[in-house]
XYZ file of C-alpha atoms in Angstrom:
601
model
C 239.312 98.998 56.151
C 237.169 97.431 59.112
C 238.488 93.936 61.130
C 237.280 90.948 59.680
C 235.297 90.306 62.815
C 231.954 90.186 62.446
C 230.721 91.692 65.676
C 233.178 94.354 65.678
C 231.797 95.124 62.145
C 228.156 94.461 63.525
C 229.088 97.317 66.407
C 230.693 100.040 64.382
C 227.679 99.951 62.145
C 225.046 100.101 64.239
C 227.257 103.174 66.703
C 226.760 104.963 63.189
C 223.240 103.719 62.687
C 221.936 104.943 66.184
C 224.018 108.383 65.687
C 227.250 107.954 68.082
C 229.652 109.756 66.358
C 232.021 110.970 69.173
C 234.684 107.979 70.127
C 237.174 108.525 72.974
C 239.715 106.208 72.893
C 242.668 104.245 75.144
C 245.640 102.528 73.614
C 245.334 98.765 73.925
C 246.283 95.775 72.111
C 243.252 93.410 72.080
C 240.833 96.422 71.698
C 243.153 97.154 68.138
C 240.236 96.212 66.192
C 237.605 98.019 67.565
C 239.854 101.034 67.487
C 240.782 100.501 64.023
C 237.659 99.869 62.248
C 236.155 103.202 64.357
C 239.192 105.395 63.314
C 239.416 104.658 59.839
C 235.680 105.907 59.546
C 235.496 109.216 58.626
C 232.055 109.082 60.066
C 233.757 109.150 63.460
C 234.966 112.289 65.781
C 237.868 110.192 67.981
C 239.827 111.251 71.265
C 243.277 110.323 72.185
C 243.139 109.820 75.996
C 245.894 107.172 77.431
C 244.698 106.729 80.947
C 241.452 105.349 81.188
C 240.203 106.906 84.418
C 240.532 110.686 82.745
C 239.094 109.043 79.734
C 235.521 108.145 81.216
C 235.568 111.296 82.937
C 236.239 113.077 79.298
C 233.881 111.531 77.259
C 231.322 112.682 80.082
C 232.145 115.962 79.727
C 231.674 115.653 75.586
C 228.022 114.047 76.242
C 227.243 117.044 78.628
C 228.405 119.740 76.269
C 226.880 118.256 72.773
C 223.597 116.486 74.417
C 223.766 112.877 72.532
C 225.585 109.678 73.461
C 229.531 109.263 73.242
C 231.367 106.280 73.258
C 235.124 105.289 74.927
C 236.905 102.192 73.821
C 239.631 100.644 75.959
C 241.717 97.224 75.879
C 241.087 94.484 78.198
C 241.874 93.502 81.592
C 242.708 96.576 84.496
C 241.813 98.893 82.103
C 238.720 98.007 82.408
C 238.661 98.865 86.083
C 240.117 102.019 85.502
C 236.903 103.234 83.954
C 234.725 102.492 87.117
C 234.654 105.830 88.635
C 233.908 107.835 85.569
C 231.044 105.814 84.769
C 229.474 105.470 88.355
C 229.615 109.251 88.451
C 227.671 109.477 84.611
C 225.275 106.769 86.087
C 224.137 109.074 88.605
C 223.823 112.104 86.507
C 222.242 109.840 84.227
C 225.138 110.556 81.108
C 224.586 108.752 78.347
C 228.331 106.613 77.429
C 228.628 103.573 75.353
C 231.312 101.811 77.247
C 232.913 99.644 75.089
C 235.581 96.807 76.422
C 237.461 94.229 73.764
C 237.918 90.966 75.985
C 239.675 88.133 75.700
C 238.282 84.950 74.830
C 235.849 83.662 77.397
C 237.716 79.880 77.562
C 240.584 81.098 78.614
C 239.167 82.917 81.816
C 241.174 82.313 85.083
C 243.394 80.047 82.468
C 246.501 82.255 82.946
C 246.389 84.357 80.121
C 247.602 87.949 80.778
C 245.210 90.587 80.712
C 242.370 88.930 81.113
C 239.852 89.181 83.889
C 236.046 88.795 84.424
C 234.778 91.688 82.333
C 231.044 90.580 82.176
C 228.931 92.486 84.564
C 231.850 94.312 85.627
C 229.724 97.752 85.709
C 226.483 95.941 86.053
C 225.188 98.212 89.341
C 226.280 101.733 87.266
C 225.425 100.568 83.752
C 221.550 100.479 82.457
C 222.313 97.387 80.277
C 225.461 95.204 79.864
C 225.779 92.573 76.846
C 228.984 90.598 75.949
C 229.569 90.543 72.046
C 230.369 86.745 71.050
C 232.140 85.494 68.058
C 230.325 85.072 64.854
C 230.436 82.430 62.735
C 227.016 81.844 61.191
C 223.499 84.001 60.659
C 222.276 83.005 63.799
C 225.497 84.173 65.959
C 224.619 87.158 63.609
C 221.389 87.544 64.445
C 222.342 87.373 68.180
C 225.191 89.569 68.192
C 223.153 92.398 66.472
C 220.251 91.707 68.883
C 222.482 92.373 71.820
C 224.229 95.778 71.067
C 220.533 96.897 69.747
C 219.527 96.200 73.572
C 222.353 97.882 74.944
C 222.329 100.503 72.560
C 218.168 101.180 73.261
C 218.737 101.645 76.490
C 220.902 104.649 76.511
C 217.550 107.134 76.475
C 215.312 104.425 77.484
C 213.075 106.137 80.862
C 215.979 108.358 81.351
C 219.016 107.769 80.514
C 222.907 106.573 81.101
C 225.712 104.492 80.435
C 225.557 100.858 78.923
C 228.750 98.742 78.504
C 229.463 96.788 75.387
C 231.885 93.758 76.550
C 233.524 92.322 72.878
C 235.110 89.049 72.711
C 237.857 89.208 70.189
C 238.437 85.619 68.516
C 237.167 83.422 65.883
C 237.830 81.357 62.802
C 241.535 79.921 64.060
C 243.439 76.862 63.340
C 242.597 73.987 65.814
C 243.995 74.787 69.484
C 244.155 78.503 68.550
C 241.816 80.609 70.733
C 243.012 84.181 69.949
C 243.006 85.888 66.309
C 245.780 87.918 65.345
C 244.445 91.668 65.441
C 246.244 93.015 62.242
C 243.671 91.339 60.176
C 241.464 94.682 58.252
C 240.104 92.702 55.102
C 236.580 94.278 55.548
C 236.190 96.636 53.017
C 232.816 98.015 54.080
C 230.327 97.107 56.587
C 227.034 94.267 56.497
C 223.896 95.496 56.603
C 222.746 95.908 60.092
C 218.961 95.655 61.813
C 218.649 99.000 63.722
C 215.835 98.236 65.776
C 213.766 101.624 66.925
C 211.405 102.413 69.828
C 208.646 104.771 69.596
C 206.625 105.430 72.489
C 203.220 106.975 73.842
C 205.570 110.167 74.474
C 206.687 110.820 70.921
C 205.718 113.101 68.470
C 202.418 112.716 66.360
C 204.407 113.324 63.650
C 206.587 110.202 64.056
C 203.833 108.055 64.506
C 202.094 109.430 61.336
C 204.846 108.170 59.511
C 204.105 104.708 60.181
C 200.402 105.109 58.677
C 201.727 105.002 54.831
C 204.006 102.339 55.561
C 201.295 100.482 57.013
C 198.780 101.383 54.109
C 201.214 99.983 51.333
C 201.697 96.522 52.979
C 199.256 93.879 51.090
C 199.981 90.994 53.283
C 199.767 92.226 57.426
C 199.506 89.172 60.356
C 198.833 90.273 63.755
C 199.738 87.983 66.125
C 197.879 87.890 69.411
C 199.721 85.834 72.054
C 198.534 84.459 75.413
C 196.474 87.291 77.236
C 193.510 88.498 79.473
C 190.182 89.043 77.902
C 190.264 92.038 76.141
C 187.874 95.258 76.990
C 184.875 95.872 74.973
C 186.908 99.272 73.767
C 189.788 97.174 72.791
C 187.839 94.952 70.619
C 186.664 97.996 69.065
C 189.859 99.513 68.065
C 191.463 95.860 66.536
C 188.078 95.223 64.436
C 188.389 99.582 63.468
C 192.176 98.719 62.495
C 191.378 95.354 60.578
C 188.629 96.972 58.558
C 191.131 100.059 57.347
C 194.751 97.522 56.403
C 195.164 94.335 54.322
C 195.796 92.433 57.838
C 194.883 88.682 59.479
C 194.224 88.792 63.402
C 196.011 85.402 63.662
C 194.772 83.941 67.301
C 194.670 80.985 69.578
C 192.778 79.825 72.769
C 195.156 81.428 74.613
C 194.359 85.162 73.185
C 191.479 85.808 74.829
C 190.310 88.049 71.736
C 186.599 88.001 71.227
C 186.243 89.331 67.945
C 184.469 88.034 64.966
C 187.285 88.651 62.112
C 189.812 86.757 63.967
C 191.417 83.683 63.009
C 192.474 80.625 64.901
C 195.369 79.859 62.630
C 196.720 77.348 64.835
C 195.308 73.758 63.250
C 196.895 75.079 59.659
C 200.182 76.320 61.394
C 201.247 73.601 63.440
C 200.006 70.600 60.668
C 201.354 72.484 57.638
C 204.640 71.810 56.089
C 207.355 74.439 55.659
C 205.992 74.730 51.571
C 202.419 75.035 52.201
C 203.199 78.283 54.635
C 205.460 79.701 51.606
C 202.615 81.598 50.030
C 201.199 82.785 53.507
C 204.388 84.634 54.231
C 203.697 88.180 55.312
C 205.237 91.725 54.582
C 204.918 92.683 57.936
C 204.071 90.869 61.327
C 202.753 92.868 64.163
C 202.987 91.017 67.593
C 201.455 91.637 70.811
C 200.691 89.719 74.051
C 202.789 86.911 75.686
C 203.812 83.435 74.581
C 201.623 81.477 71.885
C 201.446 77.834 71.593
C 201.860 77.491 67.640
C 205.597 76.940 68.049
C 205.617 76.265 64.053
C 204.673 79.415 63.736
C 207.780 80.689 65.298
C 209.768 78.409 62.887
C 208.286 79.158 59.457
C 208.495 82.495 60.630
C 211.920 82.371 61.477
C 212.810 80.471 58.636
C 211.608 83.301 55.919
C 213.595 85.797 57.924
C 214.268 88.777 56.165
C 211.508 88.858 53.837
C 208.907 90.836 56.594
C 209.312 93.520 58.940
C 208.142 92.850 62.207
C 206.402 95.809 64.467
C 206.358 94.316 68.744
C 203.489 96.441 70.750
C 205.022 95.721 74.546
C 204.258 98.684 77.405
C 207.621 97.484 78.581
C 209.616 97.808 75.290
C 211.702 95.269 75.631
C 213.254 93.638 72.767
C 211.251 90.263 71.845
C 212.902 89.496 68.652
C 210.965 86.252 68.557
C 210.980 85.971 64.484
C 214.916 87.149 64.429
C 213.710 90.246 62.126
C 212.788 93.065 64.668
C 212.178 96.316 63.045
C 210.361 98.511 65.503
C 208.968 98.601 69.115
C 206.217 100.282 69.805
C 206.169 100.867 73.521
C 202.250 101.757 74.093
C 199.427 99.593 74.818
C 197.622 97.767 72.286
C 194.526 100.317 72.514
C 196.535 102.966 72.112
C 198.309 101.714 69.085
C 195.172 99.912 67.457
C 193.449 103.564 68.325
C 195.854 105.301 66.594
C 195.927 103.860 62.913
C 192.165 103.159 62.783
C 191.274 106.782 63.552
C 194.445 108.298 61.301
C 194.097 106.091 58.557
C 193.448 107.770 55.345
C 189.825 107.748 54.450
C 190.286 105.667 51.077
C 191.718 102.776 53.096
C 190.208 99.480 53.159
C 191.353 96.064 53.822
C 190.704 94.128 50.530
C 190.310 90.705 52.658
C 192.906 89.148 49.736
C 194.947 87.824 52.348
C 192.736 86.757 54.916
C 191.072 85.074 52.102
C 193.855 83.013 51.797
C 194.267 82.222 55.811
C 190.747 81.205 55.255
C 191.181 79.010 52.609
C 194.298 76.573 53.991
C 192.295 76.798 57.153
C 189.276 75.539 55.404
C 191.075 72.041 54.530
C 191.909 70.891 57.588
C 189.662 67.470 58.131
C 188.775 66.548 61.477
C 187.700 62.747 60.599
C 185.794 60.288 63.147
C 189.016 59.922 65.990
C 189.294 56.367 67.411
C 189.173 56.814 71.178
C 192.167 58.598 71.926
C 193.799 62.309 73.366
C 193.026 63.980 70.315
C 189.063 62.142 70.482
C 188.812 63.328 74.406
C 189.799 67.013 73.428
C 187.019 67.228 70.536
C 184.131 65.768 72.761
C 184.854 68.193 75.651
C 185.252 71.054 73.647
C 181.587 70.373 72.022
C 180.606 70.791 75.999
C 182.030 72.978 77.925
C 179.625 75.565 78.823
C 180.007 78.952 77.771
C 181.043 81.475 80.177
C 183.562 79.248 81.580
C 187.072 79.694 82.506
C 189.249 76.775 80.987
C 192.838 76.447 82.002
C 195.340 74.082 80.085
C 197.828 72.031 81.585
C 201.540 71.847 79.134
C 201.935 70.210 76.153
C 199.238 67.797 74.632
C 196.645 69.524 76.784
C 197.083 72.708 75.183
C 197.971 71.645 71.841
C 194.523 69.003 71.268
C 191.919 71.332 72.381
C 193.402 74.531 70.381
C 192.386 72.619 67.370
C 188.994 72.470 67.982
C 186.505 74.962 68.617
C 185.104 76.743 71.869
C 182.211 79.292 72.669
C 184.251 82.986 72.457
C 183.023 83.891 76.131
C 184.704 81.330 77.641
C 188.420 82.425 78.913
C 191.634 80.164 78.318
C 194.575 80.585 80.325
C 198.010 77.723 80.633
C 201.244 78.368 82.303
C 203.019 78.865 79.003
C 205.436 81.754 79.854
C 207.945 78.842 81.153
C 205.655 76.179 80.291
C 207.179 74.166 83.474
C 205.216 70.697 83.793
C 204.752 72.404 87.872
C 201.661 74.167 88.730
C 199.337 73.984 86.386
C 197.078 72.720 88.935
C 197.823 75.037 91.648
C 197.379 78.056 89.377
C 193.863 76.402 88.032
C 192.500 75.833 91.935
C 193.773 79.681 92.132
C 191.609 80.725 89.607
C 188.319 78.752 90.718
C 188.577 80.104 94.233
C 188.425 84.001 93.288
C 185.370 82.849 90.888
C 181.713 82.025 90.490
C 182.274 80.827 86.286
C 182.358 77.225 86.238
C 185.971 76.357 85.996
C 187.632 73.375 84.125
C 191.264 72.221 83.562
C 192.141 69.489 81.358
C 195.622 68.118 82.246
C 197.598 65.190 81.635
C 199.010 62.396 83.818
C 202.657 63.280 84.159
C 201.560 66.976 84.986
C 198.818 65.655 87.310
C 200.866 63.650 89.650
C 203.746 66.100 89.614
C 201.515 68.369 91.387
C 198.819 66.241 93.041
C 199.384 68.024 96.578
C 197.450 70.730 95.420
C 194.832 69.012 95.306
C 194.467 69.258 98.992
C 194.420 72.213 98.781
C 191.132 73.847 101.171
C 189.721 76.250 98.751
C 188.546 73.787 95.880
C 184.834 74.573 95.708
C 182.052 72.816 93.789
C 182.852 74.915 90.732
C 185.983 73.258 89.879
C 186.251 70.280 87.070
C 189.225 68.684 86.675
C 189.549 66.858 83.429
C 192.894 63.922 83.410
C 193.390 62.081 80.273
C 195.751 59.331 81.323
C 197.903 57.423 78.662
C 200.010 55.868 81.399
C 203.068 58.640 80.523
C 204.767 61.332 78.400
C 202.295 60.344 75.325
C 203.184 63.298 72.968
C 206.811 61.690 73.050
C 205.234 58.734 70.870
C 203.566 61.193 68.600
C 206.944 61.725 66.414
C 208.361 58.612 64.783
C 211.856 59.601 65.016
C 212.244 60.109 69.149
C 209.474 56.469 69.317
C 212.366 54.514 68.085
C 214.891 55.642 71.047
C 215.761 52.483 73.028
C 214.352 52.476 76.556
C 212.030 55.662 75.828
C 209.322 54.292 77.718
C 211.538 54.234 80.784
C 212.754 57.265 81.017
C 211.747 59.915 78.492
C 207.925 58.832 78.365
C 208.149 57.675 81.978
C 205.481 55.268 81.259
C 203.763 54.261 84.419
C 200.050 52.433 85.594
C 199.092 55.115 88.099
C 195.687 56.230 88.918
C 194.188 59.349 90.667
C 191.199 57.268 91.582
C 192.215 56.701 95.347
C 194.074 60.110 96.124
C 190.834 61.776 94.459
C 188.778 59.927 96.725
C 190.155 60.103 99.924
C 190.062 64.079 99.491
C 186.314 64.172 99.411
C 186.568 64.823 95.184
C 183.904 63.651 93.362
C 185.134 60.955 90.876
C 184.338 59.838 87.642
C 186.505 57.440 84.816
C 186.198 56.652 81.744
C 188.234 53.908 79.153
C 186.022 54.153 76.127
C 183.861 56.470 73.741
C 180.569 55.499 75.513
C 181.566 55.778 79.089
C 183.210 59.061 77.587
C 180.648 60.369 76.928
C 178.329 59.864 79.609
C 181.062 60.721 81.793
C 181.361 64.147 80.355
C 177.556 64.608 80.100
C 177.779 64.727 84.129
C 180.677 66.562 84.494
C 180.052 69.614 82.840
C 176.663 69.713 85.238
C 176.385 72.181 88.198
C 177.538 70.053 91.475
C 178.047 71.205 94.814
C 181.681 69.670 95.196
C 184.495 69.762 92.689
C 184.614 66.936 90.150
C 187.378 65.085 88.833
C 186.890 62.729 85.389
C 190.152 60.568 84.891
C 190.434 59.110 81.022
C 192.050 56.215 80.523
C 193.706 56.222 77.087
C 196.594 54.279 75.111
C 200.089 55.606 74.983
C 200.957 54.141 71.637
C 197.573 54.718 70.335
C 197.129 58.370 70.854
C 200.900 58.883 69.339
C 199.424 56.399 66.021
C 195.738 59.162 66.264
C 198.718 62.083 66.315
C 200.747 61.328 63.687
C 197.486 60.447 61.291
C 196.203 63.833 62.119
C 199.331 65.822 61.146
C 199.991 63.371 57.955
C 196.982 63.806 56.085
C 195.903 67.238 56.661
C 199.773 68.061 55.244
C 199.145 65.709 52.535
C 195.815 66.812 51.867
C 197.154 70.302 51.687
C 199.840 69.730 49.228
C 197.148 68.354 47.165
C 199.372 64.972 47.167
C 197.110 61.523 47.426
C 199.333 59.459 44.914
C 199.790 55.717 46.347
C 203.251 55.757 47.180
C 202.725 59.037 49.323
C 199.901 56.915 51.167
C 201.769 54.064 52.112
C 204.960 56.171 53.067
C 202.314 58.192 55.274
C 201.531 54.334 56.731
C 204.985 52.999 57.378
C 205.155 56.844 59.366
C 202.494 55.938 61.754
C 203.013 52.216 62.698
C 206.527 51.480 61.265
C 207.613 49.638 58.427
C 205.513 46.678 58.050
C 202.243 48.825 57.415
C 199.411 46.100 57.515
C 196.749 46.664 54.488
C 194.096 47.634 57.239
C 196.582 50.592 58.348
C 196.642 51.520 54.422
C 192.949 51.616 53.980
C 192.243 53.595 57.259
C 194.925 56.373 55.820
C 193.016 56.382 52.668
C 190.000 57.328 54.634
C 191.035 59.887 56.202
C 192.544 61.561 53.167
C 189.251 61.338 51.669
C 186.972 63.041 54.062
């Protein structure tokens, strides 16, 4: 019988999934469970040794004489410090130990409850990894839990190898006021099902890699995801287009991917206007990520939310665990040439991608309407993307800047870059007039107000040349907060979360020698845009004046019918529900017939 903790049953299977079959164990009272559930395994090989300090020391000298990872297991508090010197001397030989600590709970730290000290970190300098174990209560604490003692437990041959410590808090599911969990509780008759996540590297066999080819061949629905990245080389474009030809895949991309190849996909306008039901058939058998951050957070979430029905390969050089769709299979620590390289030139000669499932990307993708915009956010991001000269280098300030233009269309050469690895509203300025300095492309950021002003010094910066365009649609404030009905409603939003304002760059701009240009409707818009896009011998700066309330109305319109359109749903009740979404509840017969038109084109 196993404890009826979760993460202690989450641990022991995954020490048997990754192979650690030697346990040497201390006595201890809150580490009963761990020792329990371990002994009564017969998979287990377990060591009696009381005093902690010999124990380190002797589960080295098992790892040294069989060549593969051993664990210890000791109670909390001093005993914890009693293993220090065994496992800063198997740090240095580089020994590979799972040191595993039960703990306390963490609320009653420095609370006066005996045997408990601060565990976390405690070996941090002579561990490779350290992760605390919390309670589990739901699939999500699940998810975590096994996420963490996959880390720890990668790390042990990871570039060399060494210990890792495994901190468990023992505790859950107690009467109100009770913190602790009395440790004689074994109801668990077997253990859950456990995500072993696996790395495979550059430095492994052929043979393991060749493994991964039929798995790959029998999987009818593949998305590859391409986050935020440089341009990619001429040979890399080669290898992705080789690999999509040979497996049933997508190359799902954005703006931000930088990947100039004709098969691609920007998925993004179906993604991020689609309802949960409308992605249901799109759901893959396997996701393949690579890059950094993507702005199509719904992707994440559908993603996330059909958990457990895909297997998801990561290409990172680092191999670090990014288990962004909570379903993390295997890591493939390589670079995406070599691993695109790889399957195309292995794949059997009979495979072929059958295009069923891009079809299908294609054909959601396919109803999304773009309908005449009133002058608006979402109107200034489709008339500067029909401009902006090829060859360019476009950077995206956070938020609404980034998610208007990724809708609409841009010439491949041009490369997109936006600070989305924090996305911080800081900087995206500075990092733009970093770009334009170090180049001779015509370079353009579109940013908004809020963003603007938070880092106007910048713009003082000495090294703006003539090649820099710096595109500001101002809506007076945090616009994309009036975008979503629910959060519009919040008393006082407009003075603090939208921090509406009636600021303009006009004088700064001017006073720093910046040519300046504004613009408050479609016509001066356009003519405004005509001129900026032109070759000038000082930087340029084009400030839009726009509506608050009527680029959130423009927003939600967008969303509404291109989700209603693509559940195929136009009934009259549906319409004026989409209405009393987008200006409240006393939808005006105008606001009615303007919905209806934009369902119909």
């Amino acid at each position: 019988m196993y404890s009826a903790l979760k993460n202690i049953q989450i641990l022991v299977a995954l020490l048997k999934e990754k192979g650690v079959q030697h346990v040497v164990i201390s006595p201890g009272g809150v580490s009963m469970p761990i020792i329990r559930s371990i002994e009564s395994d017969p998979f287990f090989t377990c060591y009696s040794v009381v005093d902690e300090r010999s124990a380190a020391y002797f589960a080295m000298g098992v790892a040294q004489s069989i060549g593969k990872p051993v664990a210890m297991v000791c109670t909390s508090g001093t005993a914890v410090c009693n293993y220090m010197s065994g496992v800063t001397e198997a740090f240095y030989q580089g020994v590979p130990l799972v040191v595993i600590t039960g703990d306390r709970h963490p609320y009653l730290y420095r609370q006066m409850e005996t045997q408990h000290i601060n565990q976390i970190g405690i070996f941090e300098d002579v561990c490779r990894k350290s992760v605390m174990l919390p309670a589990v209560y739901d699939d999500n604490d699940f998810w975590y839990c096994q996420r963490l003692a996959n880390e720890a437990l990668l790390e042990l041959d990871h570039h060399g190898s060494g210990p890792v410590h495994i901190d468990v808090h023992i505790g859950m599911n107690m009467p109100p006021g009770i913190l602790e969990m009395p440790v004689e509780q074994f109801t668990a008759e077997s253990l859950p099902h456990v995500n072993s996540i696996r790395r495979i590297s550059s430095e492994d066999s052929h043979e393991i890699w060749r493994q991964r080819i039929e798995e790959l061949k029998s999987y009818e629905k593949i998305l590859l995801i391409f986050g935020q990245n440089r341009p990619y080389s001429k040979a890399d474009i080669e290898h992705i287009e080789c690999f999509e030809k040979k497996y049933n895949c997508v190359l799902s991309v954005e703006h931000l991917s930088n990947l100039n190849c004709d098969r691609a996909l920007v998925t993004y306008p179906f993604t991020e206007t689609a309802s949960l039901s409308m992605f249901g058939k799109l759901v893959p058998d396997l996701v393949i990520s690579l890059g950094y951050n993507f702005a199509a957070a719904n992707m994440k979430t559908y993603l996330r939310y059909n958990r457990g029905k895909f297997k998801h390969w990561s290409i990172d050089e680092t191999g670090n665990v990014k288990d962004v769709f909570m379903g993390l299979s295997t890591i493939f620590e390589c670079s995406p040439s070599q691993f695109f390289a790889f399957f195309a030139r292995n794949a059997p000669e009979d495979s072929q991608n059958d295009r069923l499932y891009r079809d299908a990307w294609a054909e959601v993708l396919g109803r999304i309407t773009f309908q005449n915009f009133p002058f608006s956010n979402l109107y200034v991001a489709q008339e500067f993307s029909r401009r902006i000269p090829a060859n360019s280098i476009l950077h995206l300030g956070i938020l609404n800047s980034i998610r208007h233009m990724q809708f609409f269309n841009i010439d491949k050469s041009i490369e997109v870059f936006a600070n989305i690895g924090a996305l911080g509203i800081d900087g995206s300025m500075s990092t733009f007039i970093g770009q334009a300095a170090v180049s001779e492309k015509p370079c353009f950021l579109v940013i908004g107000d809020l963003s603007f002003f938070y880092d106007m010094n910048s713009a003082r910066i000495r090294h703006l040349g003539g090649n820099a365009r710096i595109l500001m649609v101002n809506n007076g404030g945090g616009g994309e907060f009036l975008a979503f009905p629910g959060i519009k409603r919040y008393p006082n939003i407009n003075n603090y979360t939208a921090a509406r304002h009636g600021t303009t760059a006009k004088g700064w701009v001017e006073s720093l020698g910046i040519g300046y240009r504004s613009a408050s409707d479609k016509e001066g818009l356009i003519a405004a845009l005509d001129d900026f896009v032109s070759p000038s011998d000082r930087p340029l700066f084009l400030e839009v004046f726009t509506d608050m309330e009527q680029d959130g109305e423009v927003h939600r319109q967008f969303y509404t019918a291109n989700r209603l359109k693509g559940s195929g749903e136009k009934s009259k009740d549906l319409i004026k529900e989409m209405s009393k979404s987008v200006i409240g509840e006393k939808a005006t017969g105008k606001a009615i017939r303007i919905v209806k038109t934009i369902m119909n084109k």
